[in-house]
mmCIF file of C-alpha atoms in Angstrom:
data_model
loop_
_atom_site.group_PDB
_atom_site.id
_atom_site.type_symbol
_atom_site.label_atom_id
_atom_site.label_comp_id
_atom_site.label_asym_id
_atom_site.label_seq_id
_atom_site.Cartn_x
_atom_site.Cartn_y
_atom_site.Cartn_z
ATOM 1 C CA UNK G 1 0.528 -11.922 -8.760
ATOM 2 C CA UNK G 2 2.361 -8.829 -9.317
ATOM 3 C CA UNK G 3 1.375 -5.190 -10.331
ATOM 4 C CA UNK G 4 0.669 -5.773 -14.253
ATOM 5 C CA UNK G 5 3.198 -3.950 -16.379
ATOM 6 C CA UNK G 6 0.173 -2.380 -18.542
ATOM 7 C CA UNK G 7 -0.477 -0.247 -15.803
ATOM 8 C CA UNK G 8 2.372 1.597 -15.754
ATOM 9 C CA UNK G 9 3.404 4.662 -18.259
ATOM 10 C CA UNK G 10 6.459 4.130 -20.228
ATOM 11 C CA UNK G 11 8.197 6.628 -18.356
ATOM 12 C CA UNK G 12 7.563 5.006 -15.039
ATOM 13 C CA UNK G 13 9.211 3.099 -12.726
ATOM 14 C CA UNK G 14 8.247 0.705 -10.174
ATOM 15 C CA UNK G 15 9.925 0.886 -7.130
ATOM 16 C CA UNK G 16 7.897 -1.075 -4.413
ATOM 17 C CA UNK G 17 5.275 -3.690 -5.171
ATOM 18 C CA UNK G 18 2.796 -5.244 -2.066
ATOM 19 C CA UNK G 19 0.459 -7.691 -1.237
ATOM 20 C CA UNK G 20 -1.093 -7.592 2.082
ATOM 21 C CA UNK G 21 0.947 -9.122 5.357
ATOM 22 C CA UNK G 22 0.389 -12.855 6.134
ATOM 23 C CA UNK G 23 -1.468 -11.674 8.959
ATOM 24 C CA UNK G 24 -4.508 -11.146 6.336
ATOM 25 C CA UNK G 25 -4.746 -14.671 6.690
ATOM 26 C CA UNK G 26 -4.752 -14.955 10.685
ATOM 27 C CA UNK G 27 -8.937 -15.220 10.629
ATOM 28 C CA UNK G 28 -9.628 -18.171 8.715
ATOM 29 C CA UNK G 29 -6.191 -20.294 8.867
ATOM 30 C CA UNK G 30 -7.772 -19.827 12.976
ATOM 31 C CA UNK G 31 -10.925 -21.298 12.315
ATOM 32 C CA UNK G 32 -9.822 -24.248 10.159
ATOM 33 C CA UNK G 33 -7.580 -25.367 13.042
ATOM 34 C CA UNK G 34 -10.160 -24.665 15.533
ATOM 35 C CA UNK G 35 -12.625 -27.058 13.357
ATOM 36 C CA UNK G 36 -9.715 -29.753 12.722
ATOM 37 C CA UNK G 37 -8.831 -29.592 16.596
ATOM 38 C CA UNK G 38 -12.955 -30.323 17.272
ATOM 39 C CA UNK G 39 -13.131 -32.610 14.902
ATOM 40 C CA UNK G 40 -9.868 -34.913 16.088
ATOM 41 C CA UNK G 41 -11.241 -33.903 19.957
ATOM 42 C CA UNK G 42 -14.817 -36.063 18.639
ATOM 43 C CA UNK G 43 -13.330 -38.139 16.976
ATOM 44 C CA UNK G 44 -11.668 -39.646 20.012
ATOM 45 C CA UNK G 45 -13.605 -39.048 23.102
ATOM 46 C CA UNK G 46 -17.104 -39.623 21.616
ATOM 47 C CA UNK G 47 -18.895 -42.746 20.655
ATOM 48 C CA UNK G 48 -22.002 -43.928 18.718
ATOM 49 C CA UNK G 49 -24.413 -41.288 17.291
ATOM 50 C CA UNK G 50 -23.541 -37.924 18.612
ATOM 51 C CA UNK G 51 -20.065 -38.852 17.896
ATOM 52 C CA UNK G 52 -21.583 -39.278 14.469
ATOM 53 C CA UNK G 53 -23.696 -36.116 13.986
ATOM 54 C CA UNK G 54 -20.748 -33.848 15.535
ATOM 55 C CA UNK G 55 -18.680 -35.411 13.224
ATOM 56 C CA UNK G 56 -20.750 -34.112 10.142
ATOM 57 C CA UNK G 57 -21.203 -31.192 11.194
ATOM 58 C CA UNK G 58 -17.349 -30.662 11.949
ATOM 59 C CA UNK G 59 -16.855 -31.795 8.777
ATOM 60 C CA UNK G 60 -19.167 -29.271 6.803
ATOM 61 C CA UNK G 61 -17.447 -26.191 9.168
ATOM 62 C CA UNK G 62 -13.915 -27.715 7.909
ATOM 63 C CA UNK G 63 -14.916 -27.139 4.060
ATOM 64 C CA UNK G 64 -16.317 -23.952 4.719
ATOM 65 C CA UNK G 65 -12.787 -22.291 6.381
ATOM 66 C CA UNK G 66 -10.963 -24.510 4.048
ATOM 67 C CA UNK G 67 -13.220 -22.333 1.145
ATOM 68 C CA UNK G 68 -12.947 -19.342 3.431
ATOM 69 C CA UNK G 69 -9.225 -19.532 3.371
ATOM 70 C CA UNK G 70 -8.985 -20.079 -0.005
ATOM 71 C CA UNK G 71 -11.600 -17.151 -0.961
ATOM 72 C CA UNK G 72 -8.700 -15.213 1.441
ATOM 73 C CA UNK G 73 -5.843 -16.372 -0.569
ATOM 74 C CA UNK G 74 -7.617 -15.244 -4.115
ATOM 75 C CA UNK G 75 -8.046 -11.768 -2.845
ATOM 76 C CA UNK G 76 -4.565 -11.530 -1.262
ATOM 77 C CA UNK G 77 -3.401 -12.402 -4.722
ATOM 78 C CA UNK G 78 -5.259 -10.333 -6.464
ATOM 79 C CA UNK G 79 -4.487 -6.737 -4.351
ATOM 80 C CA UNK G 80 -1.812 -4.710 -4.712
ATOM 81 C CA UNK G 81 0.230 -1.707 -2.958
ATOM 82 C CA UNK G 82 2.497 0.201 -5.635
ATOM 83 C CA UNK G 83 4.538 2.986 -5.144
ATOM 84 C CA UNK G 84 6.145 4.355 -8.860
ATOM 85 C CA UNK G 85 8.210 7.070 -9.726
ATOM 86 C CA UNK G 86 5.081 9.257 -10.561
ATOM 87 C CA UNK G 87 2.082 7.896 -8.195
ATOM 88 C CA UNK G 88 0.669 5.570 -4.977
ATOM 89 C CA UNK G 89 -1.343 2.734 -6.787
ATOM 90 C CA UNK G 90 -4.082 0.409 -4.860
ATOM 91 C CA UNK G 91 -5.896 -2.667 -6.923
ATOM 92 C CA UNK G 92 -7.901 -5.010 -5.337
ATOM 93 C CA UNK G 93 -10.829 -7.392 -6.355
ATOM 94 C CA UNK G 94 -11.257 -10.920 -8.466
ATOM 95 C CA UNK G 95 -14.147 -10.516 -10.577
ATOM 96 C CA UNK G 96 -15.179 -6.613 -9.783
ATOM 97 C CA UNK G 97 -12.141 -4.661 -9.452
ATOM 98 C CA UNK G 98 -11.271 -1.653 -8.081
ATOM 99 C CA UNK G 99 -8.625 0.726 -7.604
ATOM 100 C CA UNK G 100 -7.381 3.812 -6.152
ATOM 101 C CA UNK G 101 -4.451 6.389 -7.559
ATOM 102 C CA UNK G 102 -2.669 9.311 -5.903
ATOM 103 C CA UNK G 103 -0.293 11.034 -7.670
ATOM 104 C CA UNK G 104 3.151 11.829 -5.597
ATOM 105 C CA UNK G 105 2.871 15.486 -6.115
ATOM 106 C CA UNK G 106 -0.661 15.201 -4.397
ATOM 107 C CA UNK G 107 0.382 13.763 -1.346
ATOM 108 C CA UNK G 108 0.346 16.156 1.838
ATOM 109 C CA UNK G 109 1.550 13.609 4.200
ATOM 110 C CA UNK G 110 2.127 10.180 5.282
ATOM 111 C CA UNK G 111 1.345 8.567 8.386
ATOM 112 C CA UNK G 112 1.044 5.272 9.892
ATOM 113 C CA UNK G 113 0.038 3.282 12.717
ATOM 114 C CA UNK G 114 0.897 0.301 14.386
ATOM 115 C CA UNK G 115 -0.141 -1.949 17.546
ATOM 116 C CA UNK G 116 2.138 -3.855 20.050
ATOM 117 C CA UNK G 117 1.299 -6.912 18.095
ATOM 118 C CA UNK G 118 1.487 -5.462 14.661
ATOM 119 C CA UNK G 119 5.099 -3.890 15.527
ATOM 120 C CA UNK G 120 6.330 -7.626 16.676
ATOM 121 C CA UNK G 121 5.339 -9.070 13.415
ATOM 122 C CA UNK G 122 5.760 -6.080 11.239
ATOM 123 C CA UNK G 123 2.380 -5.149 9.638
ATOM 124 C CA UNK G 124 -0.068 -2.008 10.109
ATOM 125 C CA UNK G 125 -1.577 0.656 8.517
ATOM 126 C CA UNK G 126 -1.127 3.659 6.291
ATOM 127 C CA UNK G 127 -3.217 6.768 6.063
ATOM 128 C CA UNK G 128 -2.333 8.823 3.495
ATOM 129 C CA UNK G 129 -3.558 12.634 2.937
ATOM 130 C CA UNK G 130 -3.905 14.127 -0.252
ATOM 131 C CA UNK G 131 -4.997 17.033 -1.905
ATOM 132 C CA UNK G 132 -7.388 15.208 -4.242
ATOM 133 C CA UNK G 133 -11.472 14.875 -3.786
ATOM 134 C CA UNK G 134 -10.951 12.229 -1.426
ATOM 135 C CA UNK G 135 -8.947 13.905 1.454
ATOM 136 C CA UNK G 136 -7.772 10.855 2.703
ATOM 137 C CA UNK G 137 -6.819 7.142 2.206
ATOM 138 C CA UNK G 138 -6.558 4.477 4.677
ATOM 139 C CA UNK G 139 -4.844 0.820 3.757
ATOM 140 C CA UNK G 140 -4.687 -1.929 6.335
ATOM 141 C CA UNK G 141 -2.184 -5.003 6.469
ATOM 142 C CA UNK G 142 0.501 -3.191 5.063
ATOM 143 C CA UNK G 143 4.097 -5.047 5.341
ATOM 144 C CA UNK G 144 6.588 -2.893 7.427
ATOM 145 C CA UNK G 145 4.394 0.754 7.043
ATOM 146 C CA UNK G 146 7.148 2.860 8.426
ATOM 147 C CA UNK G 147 9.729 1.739 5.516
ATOM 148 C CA UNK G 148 6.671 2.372 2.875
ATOM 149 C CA UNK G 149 6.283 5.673 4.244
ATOM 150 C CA UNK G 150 10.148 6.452 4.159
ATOM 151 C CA UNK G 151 9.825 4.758 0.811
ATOM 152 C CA UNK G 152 6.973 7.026 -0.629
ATOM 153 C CA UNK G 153 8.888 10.164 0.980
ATOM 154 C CA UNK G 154 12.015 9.299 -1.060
ATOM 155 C CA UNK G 155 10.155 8.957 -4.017
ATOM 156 C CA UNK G 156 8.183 12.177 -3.697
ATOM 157 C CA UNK G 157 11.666 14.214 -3.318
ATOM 158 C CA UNK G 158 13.091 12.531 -5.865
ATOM 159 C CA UNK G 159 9.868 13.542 -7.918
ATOM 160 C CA UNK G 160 10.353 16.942 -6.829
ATOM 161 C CA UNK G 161 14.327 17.766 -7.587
ATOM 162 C CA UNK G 162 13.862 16.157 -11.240
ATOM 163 C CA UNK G 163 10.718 18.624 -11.682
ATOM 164 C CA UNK G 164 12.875 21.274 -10.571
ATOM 165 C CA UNK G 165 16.261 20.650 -12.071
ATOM 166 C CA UNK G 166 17.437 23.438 -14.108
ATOM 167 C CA UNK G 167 17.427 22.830 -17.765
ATOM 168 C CA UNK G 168 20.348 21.859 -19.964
ATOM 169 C CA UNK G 169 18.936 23.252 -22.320
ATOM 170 C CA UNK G 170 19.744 26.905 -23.027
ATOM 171 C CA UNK G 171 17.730 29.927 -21.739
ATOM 172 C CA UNK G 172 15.950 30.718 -25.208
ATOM 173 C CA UNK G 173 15.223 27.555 -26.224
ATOM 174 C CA UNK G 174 14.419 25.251 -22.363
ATOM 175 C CA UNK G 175 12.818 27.272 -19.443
ATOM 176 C CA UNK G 176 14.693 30.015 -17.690
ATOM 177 C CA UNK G 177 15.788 30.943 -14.378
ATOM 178 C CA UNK G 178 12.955 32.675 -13.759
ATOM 179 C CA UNK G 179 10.038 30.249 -15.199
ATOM 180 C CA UNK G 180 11.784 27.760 -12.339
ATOM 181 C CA UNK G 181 11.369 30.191 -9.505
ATOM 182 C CA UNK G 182 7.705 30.337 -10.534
ATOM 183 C CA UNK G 183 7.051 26.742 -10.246
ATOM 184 C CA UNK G 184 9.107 26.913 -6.777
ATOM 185 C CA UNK G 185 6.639 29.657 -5.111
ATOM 186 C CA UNK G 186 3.211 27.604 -7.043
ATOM 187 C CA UNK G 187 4.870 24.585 -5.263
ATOM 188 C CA UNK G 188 5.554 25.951 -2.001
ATOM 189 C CA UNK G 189 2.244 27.775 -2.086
ATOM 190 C CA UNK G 190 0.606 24.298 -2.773
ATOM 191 C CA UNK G 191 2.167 22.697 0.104
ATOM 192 C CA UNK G 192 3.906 20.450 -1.996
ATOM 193 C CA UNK G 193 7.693 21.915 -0.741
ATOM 194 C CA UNK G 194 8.357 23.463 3.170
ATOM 195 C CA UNK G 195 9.849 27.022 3.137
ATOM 196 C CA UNK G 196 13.346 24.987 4.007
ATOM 197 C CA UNK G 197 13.032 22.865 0.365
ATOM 198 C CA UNK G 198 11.547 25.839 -1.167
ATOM 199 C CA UNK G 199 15.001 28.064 -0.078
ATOM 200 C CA UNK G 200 17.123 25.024 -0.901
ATOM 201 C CA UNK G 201 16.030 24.737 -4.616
ATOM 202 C CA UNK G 202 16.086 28.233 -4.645
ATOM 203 C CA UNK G 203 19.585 28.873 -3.942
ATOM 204 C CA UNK G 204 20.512 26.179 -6.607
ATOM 205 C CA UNK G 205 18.858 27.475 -9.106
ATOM 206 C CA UNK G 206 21.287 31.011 -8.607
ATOM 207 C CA UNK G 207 24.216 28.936 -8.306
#
């Protein structure tokens, strides 16, 4: 299910839309072909009444990882990763949802992590710091983290050189020279541009 259009601003674009890696499913696909392989194993090496009892209760584990998985599948459905033009957005949940938002300009880095075994079939994890209440935010079974975070990077300076592109608009009636240089040292004082972006826009902004 994708990211639902009313969620978006009019202004915004979507430019990456996630649910979690198939690994989210590695748990309980495991366990319903552990129970099948028991069940077949009974099935043919066992006779008379154990054979019989084993082969209830392999039966009763096989609809509970066949609910488990399905449970699994509802949830992967229903959770999203979203990067925009403006903002990070995380939904999860069926029937209580929840939800977390980080606007680009917020974001103080990026970072992500990823085992042996997560590298080889391209999932892991992303820990993003912001400057909001939370500090920081940590979402697991991402597909391919180090393109997200190149991704999310693009997205912020993209964010950043409309913000700061000069007006078209002349001097008395847009915002001046001067009103930009402003927002470049509140910026850079933020953390939200390095001394090297913070020169950069400054030198286009006097030509």
């Amino acid at each position: 299910m994708p990211l639902p259009r009313k969620l978006l601003n009019d202004y915004e674009t979507l430019a990456l839309d996630l649910h979690p890696h198939w690994w989210y499913f590695a748990a309980p696909v495991a366990s319903l072909t552990a129970a099948i392989v028991a069940a077949l194993a009974v099935l043919t090496t066992l006779e008379g009444d154990l054979r019989r009892g084993l082969s209830w209760l392999l039966l009763a584990v096989i609809v509970l990882c066949a609910l488990w998985l399905l449970v699994r599948y509802v949830m992967w459905a229903t959770t999203n990763f979203a990067v925009t033009s403006h903002r990070i957005i995380f939904r999860n949940g069926v029937l209580s949802r929840q939800g977390v938002e980080i606007p680009l300009e917020r974001v103080n880095n990026v970072n992500f992590y990823q085992s042996l075994f997560e590298r080889l079939i391209g999932a892991g994890d992303l820990l993003i710091e912001s400057a909001g209440t939370d500090g920081q935010q940590q979402f697991t079974d991402i597909k391919h983290p180090e393109r997200v975070q190149n991704l999310i990077h693009a997205q912020i300076e993209q964010k950043n050189d409309r913000r700061l592109a000069p007006s078209a608009e002349p001097a008395s009636g847009g915002v001046d020279v001067a009103t930009q240089l402003e927002r470049l040292v509140a910026l850079r004082e933020r953390g939200a541009l390095t001394d090297e972006e913070f020169e950069s826009q400054k030198r286009r902004l006097l030509g």
